[in-house]
PDBQT receptor file of N, H, CA, C and O in Angstrom, charges set to zero:
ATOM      1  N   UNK A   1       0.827  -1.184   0.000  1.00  0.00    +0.000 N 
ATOM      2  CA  UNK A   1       0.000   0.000   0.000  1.00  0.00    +0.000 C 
ATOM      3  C   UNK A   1       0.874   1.252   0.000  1.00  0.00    +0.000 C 
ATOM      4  O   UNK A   1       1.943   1.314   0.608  1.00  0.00    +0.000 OA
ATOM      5  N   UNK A   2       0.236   2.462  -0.880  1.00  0.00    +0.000 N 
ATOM      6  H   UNK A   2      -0.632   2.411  -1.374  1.00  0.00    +0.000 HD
ATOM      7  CA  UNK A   2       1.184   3.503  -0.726  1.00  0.00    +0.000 C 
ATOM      8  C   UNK A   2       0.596   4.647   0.605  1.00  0.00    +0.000 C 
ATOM      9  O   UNK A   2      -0.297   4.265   1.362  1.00  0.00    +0.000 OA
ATOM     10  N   UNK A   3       1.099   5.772   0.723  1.00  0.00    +0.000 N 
ATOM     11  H   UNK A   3       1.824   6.082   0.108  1.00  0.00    +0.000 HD
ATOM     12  CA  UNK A   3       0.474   6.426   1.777  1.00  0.00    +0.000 C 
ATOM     13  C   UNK A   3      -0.400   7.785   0.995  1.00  0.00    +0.000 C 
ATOM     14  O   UNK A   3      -0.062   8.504   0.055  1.00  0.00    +0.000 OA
ATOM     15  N   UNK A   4      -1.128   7.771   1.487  1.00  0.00    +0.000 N 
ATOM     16  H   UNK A   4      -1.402   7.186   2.250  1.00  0.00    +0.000 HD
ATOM     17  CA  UNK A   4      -1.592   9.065   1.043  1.00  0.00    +0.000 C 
ATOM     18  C   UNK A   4      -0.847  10.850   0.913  1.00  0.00    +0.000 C 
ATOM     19  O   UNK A   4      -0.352  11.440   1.874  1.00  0.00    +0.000 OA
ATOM     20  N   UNK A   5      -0.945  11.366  -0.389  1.00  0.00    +0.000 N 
ATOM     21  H   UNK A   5      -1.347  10.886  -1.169  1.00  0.00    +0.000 HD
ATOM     22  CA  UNK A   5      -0.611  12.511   0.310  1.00  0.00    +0.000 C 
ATOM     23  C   UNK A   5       1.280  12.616  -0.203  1.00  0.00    +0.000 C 
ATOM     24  O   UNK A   5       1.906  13.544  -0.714  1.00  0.00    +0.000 OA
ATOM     25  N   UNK A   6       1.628  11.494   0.139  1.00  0.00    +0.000 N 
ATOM     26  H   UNK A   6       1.119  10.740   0.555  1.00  0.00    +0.000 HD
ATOM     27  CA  UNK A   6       3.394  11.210  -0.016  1.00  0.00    +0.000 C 
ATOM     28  C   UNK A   6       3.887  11.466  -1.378  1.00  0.00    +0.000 C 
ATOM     29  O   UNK A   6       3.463  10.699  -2.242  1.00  0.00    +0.000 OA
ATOM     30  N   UNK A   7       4.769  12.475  -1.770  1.00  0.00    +0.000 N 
ATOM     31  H   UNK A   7       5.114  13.098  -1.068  1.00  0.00    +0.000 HD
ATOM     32  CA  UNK A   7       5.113  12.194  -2.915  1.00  0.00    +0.000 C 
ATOM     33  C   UNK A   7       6.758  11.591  -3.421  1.00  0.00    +0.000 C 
ATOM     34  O   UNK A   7       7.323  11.781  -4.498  1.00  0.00    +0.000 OA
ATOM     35  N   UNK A   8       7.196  10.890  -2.323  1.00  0.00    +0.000 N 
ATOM     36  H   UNK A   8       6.737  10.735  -1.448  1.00  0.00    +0.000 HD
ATOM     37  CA  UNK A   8       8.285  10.263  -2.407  1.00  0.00    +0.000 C 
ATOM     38  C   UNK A   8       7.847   8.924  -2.905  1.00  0.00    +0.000 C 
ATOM     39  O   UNK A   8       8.631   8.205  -3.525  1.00  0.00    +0.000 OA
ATOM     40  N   UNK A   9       6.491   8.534  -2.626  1.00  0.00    +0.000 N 
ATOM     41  H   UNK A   9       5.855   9.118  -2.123  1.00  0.00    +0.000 HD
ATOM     42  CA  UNK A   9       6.342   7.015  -2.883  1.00  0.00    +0.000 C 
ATOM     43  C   UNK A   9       6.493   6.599  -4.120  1.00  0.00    +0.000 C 
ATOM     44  O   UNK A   9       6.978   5.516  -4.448  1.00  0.00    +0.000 OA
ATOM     45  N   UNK A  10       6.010   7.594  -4.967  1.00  0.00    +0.000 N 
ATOM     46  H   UNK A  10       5.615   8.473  -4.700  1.00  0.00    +0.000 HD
ATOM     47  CA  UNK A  10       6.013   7.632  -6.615  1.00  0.00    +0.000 C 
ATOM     48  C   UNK A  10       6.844   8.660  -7.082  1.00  0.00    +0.000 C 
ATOM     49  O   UNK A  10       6.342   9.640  -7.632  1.00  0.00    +0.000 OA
ATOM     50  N   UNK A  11       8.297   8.533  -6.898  1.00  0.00    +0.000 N 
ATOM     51  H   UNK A  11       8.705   7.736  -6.451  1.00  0.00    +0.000 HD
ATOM     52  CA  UNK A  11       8.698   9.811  -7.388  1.00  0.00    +0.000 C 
ATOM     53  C   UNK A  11       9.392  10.131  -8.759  1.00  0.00    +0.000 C 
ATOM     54  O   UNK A  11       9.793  11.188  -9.246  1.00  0.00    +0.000 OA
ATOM     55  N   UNK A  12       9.390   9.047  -9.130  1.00  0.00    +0.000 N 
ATOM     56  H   UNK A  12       9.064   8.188  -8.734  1.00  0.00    +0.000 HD
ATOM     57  CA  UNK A  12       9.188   9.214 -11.009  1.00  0.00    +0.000 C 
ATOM     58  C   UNK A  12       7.862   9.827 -11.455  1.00  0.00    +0.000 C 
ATOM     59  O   UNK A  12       7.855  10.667 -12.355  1.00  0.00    +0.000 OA
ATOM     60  N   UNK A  13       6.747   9.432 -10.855  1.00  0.00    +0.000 N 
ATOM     61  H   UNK A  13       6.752   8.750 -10.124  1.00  0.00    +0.000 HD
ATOM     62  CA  UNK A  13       5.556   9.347 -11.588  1.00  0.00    +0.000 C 
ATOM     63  C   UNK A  13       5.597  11.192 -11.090  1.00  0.00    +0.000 C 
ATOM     64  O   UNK A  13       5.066  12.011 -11.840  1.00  0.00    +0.000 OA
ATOM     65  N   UNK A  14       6.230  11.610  -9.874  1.00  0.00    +0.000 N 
ATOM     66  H   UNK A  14       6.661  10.945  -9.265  1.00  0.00    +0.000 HD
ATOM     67  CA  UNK A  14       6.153  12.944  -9.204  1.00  0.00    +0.000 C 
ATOM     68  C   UNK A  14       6.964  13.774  -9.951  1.00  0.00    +0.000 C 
ATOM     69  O   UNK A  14       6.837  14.998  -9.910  1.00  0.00    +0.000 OA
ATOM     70  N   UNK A  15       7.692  13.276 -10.553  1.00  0.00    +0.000 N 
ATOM     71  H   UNK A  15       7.794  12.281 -10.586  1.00  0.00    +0.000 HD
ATOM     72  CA  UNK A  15       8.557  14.217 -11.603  1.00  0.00    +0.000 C 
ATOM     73  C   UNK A  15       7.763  14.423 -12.522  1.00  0.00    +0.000 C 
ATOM     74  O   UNK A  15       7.133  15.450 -12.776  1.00  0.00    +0.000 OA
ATOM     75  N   UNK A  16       7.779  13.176 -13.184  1.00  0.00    +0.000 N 
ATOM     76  H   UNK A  16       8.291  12.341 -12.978  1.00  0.00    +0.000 HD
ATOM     77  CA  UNK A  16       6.974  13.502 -14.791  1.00  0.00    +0.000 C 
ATOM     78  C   UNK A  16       5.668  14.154 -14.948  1.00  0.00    +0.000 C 
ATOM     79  O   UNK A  16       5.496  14.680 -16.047  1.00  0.00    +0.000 OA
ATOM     80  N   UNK A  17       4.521  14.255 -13.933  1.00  0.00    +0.000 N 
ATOM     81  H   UNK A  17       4.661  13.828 -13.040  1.00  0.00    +0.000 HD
ATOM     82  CA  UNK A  17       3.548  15.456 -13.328  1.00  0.00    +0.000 C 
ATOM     83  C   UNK A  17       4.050  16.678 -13.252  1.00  0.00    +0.000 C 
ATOM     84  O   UNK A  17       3.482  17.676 -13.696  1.00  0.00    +0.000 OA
ATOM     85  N   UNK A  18       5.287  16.665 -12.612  1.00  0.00    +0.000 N 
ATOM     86  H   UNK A  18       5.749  15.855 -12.252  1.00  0.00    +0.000 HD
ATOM     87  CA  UNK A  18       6.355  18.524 -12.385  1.00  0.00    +0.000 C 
ATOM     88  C   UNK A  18       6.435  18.696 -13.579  1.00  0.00    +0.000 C 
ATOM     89  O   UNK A  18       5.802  19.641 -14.049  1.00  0.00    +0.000 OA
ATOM     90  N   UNK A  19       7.034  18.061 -14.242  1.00  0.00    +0.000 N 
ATOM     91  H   UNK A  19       7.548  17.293 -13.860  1.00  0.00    +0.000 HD
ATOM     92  CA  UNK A  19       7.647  18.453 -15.474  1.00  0.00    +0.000 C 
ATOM     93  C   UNK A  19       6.461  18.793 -16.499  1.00  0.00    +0.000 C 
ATOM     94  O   UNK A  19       6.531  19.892 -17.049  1.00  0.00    +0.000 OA
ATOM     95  N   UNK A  20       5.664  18.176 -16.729  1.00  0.00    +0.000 N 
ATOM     96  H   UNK A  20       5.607  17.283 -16.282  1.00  0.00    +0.000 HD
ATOM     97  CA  UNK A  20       4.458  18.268 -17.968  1.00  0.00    +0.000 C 
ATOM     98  C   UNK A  20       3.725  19.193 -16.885  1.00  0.00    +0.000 C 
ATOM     99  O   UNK A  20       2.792  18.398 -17.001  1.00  0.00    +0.000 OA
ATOM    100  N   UNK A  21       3.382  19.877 -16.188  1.00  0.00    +0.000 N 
ATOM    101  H   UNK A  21       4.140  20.523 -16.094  1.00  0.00    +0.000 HD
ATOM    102  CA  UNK A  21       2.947  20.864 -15.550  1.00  0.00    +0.000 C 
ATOM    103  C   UNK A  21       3.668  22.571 -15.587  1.00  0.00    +0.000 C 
ATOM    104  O   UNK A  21       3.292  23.719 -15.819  1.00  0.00    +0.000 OA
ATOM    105  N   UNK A  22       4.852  21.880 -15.218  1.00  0.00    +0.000 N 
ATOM    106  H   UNK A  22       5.158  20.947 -15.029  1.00  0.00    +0.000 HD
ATOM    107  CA  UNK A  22       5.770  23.458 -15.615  1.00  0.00    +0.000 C 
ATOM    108  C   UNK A  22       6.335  23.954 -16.987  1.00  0.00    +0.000 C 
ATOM    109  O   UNK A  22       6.732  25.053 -17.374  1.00  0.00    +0.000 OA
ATOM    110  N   UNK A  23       6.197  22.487 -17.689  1.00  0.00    +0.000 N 
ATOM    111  H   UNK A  23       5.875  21.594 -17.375  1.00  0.00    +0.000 HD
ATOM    112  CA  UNK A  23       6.945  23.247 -19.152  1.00  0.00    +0.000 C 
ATOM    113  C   UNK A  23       5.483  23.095 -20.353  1.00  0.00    +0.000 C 
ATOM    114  O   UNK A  23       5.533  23.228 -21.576  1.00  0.00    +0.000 OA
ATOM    115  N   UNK A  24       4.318  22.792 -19.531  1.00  0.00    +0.000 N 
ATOM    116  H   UNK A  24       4.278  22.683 -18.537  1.00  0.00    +0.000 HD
ATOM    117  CA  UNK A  24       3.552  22.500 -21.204  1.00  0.00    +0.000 C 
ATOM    118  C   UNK A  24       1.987  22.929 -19.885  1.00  0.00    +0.000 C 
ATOM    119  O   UNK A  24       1.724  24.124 -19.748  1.00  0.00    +0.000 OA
ATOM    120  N   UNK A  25       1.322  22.107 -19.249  1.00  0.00    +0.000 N 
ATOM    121  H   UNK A  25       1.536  21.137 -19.360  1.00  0.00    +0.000 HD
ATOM    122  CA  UNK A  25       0.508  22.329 -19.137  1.00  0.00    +0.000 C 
ATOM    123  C   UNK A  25      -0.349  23.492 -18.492  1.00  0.00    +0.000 C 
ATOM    124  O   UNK A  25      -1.549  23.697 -18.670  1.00  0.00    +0.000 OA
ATOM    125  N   UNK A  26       0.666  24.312 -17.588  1.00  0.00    +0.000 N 
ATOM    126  H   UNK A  26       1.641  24.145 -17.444  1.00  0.00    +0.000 HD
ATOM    127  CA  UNK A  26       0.719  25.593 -17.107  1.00  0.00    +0.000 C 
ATOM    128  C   UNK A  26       0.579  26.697 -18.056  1.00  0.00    +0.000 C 
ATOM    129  O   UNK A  26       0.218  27.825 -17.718  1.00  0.00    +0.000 OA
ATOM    130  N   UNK A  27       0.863  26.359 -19.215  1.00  0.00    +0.000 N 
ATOM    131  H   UNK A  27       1.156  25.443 -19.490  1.00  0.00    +0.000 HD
ATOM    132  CA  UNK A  27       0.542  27.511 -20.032  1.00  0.00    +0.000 C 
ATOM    133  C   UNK A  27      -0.244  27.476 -21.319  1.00  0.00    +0.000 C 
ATOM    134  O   UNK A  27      -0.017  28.018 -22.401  1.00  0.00    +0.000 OA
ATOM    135  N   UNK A  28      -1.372  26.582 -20.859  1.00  0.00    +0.000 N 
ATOM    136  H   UNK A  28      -1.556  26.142 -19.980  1.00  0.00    +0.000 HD
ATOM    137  CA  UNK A  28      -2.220  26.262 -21.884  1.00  0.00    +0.000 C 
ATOM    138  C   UNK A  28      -3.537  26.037 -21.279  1.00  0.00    +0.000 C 
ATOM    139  O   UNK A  28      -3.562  25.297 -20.295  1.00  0.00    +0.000 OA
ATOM    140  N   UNK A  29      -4.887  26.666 -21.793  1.00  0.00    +0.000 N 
ATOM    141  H   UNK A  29      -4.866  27.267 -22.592  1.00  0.00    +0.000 HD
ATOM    142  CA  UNK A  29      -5.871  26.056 -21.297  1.00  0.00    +0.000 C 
ATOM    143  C   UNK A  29      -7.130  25.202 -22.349  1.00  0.00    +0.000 C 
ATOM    144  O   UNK A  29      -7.149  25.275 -23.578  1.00  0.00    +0.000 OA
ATOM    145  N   UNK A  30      -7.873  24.609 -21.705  1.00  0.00    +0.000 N 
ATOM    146  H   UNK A  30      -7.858  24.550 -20.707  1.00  0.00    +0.000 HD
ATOM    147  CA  UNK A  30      -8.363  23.727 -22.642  1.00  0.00    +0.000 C 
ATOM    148  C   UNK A  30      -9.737  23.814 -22.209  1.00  0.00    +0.000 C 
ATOM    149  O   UNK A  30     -10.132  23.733 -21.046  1.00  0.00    +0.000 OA
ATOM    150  N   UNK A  31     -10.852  24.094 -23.886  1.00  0.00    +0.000 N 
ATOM    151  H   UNK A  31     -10.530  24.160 -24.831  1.00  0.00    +0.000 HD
ATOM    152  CA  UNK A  31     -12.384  23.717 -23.779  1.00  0.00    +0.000 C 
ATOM    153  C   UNK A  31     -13.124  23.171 -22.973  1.00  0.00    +0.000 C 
ATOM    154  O   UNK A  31     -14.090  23.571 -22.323  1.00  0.00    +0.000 OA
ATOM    155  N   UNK A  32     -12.251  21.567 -23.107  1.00  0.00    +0.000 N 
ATOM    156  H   UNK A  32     -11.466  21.242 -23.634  1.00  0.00    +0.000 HD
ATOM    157  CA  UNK A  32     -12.827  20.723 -22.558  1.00  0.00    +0.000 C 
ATOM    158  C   UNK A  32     -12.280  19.736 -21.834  1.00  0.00    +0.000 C 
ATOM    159  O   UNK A  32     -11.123  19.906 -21.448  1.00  0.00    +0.000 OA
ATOM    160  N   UNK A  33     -12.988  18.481 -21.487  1.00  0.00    +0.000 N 
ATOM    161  H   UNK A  33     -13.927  18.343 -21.800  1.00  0.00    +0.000 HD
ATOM    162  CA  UNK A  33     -12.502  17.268 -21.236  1.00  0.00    +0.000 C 
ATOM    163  C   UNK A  33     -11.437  16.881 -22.466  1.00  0.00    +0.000 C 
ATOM    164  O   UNK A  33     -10.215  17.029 -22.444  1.00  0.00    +0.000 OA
ATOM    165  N   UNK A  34     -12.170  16.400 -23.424  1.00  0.00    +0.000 N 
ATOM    166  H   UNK A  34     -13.162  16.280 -23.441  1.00  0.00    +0.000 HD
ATOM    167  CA  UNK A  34     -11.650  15.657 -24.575  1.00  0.00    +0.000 C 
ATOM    168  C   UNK A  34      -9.883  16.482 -24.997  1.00  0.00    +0.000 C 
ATOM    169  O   UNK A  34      -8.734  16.041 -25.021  1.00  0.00    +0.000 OA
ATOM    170  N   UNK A  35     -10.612  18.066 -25.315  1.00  0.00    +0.000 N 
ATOM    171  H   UNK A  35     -11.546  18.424 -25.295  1.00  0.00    +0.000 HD
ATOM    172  CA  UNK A  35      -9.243  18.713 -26.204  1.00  0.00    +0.000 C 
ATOM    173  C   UNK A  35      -8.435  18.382 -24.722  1.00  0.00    +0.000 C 
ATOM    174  O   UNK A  35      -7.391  17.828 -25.066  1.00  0.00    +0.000 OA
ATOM    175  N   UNK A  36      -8.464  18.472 -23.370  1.00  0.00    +0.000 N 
ATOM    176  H   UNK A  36      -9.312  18.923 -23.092  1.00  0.00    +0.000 HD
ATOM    177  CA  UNK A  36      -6.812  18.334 -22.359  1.00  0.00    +0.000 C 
ATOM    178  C   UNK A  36      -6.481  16.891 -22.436  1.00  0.00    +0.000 C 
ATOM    179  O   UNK A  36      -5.299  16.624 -22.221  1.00  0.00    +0.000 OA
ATOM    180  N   UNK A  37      -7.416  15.742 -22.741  1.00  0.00    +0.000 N 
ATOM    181  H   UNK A  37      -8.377  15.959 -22.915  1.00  0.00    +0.000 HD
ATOM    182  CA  UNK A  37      -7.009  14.725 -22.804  1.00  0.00    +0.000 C 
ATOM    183  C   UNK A  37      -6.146  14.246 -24.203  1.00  0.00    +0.000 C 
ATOM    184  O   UNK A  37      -5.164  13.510 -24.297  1.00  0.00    +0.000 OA
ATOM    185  N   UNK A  38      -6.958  15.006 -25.290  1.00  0.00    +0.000 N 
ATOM    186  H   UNK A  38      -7.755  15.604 -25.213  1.00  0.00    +0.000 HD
ATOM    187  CA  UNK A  38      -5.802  14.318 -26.405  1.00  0.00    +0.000 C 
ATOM    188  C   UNK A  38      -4.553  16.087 -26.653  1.00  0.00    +0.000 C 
ATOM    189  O   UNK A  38      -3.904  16.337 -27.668  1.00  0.00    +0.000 OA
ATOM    190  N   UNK A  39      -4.598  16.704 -25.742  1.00  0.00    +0.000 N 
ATOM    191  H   UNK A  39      -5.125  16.501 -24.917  1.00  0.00    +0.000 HD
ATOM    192  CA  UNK A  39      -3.591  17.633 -25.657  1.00  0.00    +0.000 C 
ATOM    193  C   UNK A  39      -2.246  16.870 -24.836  1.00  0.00    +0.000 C 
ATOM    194  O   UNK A  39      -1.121  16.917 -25.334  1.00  0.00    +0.000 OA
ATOM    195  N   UNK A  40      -2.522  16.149 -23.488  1.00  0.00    +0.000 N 
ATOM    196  H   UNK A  40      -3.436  16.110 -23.083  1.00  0.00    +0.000 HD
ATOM    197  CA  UNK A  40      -2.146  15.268 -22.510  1.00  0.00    +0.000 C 
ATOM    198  C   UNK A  40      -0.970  13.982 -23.129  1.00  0.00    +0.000 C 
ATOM    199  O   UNK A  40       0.039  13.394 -22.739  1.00  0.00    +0.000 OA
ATOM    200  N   UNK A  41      -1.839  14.032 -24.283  1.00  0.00    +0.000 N 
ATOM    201  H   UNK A  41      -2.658  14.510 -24.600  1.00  0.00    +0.000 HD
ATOM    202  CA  UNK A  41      -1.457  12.235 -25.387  1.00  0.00    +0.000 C 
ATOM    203  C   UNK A  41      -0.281  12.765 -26.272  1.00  0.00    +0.000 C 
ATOM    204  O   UNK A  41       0.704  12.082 -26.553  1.00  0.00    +0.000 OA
ATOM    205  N   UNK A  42      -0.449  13.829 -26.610  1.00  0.00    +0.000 N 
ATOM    206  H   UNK A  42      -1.249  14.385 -26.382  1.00  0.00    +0.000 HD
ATOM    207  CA  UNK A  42       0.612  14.820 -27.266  1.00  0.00    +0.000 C 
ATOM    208  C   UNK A  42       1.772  14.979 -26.725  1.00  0.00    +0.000 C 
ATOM    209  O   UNK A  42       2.862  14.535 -27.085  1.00  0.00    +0.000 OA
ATOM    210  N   UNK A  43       1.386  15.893 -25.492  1.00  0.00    +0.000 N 
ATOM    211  H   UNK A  43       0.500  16.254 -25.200  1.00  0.00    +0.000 HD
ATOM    212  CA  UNK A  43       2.687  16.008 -24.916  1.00  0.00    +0.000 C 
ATOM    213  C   UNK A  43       3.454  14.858 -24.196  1.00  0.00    +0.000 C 
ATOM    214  O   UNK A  43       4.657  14.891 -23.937  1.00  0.00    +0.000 OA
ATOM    215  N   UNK A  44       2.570  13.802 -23.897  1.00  0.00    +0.000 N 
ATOM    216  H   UNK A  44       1.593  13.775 -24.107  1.00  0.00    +0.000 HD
ATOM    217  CA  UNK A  44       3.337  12.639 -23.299  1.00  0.00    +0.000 C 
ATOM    218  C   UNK A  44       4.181  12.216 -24.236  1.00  0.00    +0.000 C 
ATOM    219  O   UNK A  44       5.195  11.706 -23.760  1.00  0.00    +0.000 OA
ATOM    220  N   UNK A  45       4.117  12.250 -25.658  1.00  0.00    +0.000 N 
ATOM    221  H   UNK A  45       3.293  12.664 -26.045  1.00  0.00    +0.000 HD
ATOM    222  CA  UNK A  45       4.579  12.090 -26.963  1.00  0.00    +0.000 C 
ATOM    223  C   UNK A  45       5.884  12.520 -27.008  1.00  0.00    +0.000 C 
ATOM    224  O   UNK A  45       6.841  11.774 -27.214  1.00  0.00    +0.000 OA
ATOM    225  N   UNK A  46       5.935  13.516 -26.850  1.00  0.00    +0.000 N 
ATOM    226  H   UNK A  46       5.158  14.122 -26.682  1.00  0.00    +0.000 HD
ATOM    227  CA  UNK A  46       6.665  14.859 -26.818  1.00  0.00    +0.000 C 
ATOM    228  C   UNK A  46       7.697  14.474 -25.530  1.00  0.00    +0.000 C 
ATOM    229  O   UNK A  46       8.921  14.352 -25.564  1.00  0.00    +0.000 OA
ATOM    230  N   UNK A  47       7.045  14.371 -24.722  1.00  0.00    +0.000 N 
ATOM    231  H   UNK A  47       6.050  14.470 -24.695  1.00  0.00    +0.000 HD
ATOM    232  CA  UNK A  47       7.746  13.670 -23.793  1.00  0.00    +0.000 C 
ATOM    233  C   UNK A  47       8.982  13.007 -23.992  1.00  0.00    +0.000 C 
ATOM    234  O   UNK A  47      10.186  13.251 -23.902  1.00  0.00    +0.000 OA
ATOM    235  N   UNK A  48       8.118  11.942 -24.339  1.00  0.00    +0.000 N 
ATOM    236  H   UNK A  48       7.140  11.744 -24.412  1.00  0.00    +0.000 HD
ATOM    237  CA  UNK A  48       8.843  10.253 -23.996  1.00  0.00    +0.000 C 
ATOM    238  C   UNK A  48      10.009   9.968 -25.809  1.00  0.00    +0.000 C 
ATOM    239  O   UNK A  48      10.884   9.104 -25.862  1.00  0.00    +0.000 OA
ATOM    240  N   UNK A  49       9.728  10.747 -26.803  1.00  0.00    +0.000 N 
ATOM    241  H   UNK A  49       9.017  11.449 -26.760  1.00  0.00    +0.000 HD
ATOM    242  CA  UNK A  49      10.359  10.746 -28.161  1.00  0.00    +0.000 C 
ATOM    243  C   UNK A  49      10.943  11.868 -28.317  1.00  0.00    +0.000 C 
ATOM    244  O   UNK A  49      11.938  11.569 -28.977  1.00  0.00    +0.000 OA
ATOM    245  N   UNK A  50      10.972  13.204 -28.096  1.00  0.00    +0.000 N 
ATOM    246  H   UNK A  50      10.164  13.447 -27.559  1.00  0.00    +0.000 HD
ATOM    247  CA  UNK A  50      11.919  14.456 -28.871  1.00  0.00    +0.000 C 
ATOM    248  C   UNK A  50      12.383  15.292 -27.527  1.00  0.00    +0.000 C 
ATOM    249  O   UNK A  50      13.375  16.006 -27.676  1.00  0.00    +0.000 OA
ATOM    250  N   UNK A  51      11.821  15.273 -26.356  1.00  0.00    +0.000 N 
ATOM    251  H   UNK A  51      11.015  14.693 -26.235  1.00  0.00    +0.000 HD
ATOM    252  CA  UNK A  51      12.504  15.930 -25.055  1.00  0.00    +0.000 C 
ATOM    253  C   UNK A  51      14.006  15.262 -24.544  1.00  0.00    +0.000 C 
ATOM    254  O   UNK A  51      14.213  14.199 -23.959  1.00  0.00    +0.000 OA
ATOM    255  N   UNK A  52      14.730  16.059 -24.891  1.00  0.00    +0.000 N 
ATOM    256  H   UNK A  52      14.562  16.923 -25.367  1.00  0.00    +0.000 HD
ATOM    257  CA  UNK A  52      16.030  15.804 -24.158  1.00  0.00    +0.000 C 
ATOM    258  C   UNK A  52      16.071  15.196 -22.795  1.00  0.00    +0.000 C 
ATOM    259  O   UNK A  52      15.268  15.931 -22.221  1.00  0.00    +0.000 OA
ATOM    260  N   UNK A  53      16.537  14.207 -21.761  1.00  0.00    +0.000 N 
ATOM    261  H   UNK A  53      17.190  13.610 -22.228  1.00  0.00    +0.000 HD
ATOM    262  CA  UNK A  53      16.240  13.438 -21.030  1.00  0.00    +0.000 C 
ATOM    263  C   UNK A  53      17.727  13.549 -20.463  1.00  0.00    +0.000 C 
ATOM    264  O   UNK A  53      18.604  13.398 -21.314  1.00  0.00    +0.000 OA
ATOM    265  N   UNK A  54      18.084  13.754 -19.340  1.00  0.00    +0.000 N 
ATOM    266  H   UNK A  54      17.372  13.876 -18.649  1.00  0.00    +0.000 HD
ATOM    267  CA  UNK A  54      19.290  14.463 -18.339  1.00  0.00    +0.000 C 
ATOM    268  C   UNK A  54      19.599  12.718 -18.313  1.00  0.00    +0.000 C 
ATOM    269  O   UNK A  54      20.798  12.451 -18.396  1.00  0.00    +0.000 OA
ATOM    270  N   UNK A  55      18.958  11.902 -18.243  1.00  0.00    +0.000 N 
ATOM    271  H   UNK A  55      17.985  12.119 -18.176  1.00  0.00    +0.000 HD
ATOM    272  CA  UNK A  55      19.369  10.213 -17.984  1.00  0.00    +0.000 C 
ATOM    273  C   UNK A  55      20.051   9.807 -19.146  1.00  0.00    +0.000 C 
ATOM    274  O   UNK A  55      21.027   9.063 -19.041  1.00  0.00    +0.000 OA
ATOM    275  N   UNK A  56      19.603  10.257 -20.388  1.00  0.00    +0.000 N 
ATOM    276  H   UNK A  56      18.811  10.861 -20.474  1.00  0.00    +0.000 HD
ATOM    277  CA  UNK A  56      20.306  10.128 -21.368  1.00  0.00    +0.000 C 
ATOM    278  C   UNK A  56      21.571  11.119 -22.319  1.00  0.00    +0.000 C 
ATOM    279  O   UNK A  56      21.906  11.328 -23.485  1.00  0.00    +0.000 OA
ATOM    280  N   UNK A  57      21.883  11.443 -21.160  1.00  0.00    +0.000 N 
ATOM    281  H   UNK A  57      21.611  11.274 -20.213  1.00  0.00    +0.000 HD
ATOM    282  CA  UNK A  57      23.354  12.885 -21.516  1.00  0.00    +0.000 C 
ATOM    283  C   UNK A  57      22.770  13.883 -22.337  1.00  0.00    +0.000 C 
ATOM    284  O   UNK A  57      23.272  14.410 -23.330  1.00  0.00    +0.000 OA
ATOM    285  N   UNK A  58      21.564  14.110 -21.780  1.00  0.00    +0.000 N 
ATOM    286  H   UNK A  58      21.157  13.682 -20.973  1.00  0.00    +0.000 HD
ATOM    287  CA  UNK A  58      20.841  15.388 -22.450  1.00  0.00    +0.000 C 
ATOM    288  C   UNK A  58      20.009  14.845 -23.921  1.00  0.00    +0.000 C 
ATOM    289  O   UNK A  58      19.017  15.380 -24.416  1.00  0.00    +0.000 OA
ATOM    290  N   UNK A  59      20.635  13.801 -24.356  1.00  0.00    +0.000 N 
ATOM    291  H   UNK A  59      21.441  13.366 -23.954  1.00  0.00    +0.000 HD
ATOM    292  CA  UNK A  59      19.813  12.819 -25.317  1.00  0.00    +0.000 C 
ATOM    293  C   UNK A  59      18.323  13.176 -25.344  1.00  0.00    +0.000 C 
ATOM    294  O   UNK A  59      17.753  13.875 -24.507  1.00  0.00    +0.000 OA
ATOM    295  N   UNK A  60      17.542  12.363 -26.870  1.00  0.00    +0.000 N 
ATOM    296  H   UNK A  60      18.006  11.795 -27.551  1.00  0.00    +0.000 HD
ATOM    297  CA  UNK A  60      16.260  12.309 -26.607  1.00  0.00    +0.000 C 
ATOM    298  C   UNK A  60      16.635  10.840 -26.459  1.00  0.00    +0.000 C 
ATOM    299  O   UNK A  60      17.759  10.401 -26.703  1.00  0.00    +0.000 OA
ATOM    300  N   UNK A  61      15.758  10.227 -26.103  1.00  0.00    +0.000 N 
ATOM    301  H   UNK A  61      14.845  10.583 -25.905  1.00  0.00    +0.000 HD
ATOM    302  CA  UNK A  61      15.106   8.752 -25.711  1.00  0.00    +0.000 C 
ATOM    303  C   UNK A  61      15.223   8.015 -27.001  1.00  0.00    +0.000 C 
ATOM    304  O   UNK A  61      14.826   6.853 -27.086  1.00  0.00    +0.000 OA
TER     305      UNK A  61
């Protein structure tokens, strides 16, 4: 079980929330449900294929 509230328990999952919050989702707002969810699918995209990644010597993935 994790604890409530904790954000050490998940702290990958606590980064990658920081990160898609401070560099993309903070400065965008959205209609609806649908447009933040396939806005969300994008940037996870964006993410995980063309963002430079400090694990990978500044590399993309």
């Amino acid at each position: 079980m994790t604890e409530n509230g904790d954000p050490y328990e998940h702290a990958v999952a606590e980064r990658m929330n920081g990160i898609l919050k401070a560099e993309w989702l903070d400065m965008e707002e959205y209609a609806d449900f649908l447009q933040a969810q396939e806005r969300i699918s994008q940037i996870i995209n964006t993410y995980n294929q063309v963002r430079p990644h400090a694990s990978c010597n500044m590399l993309t993935p």
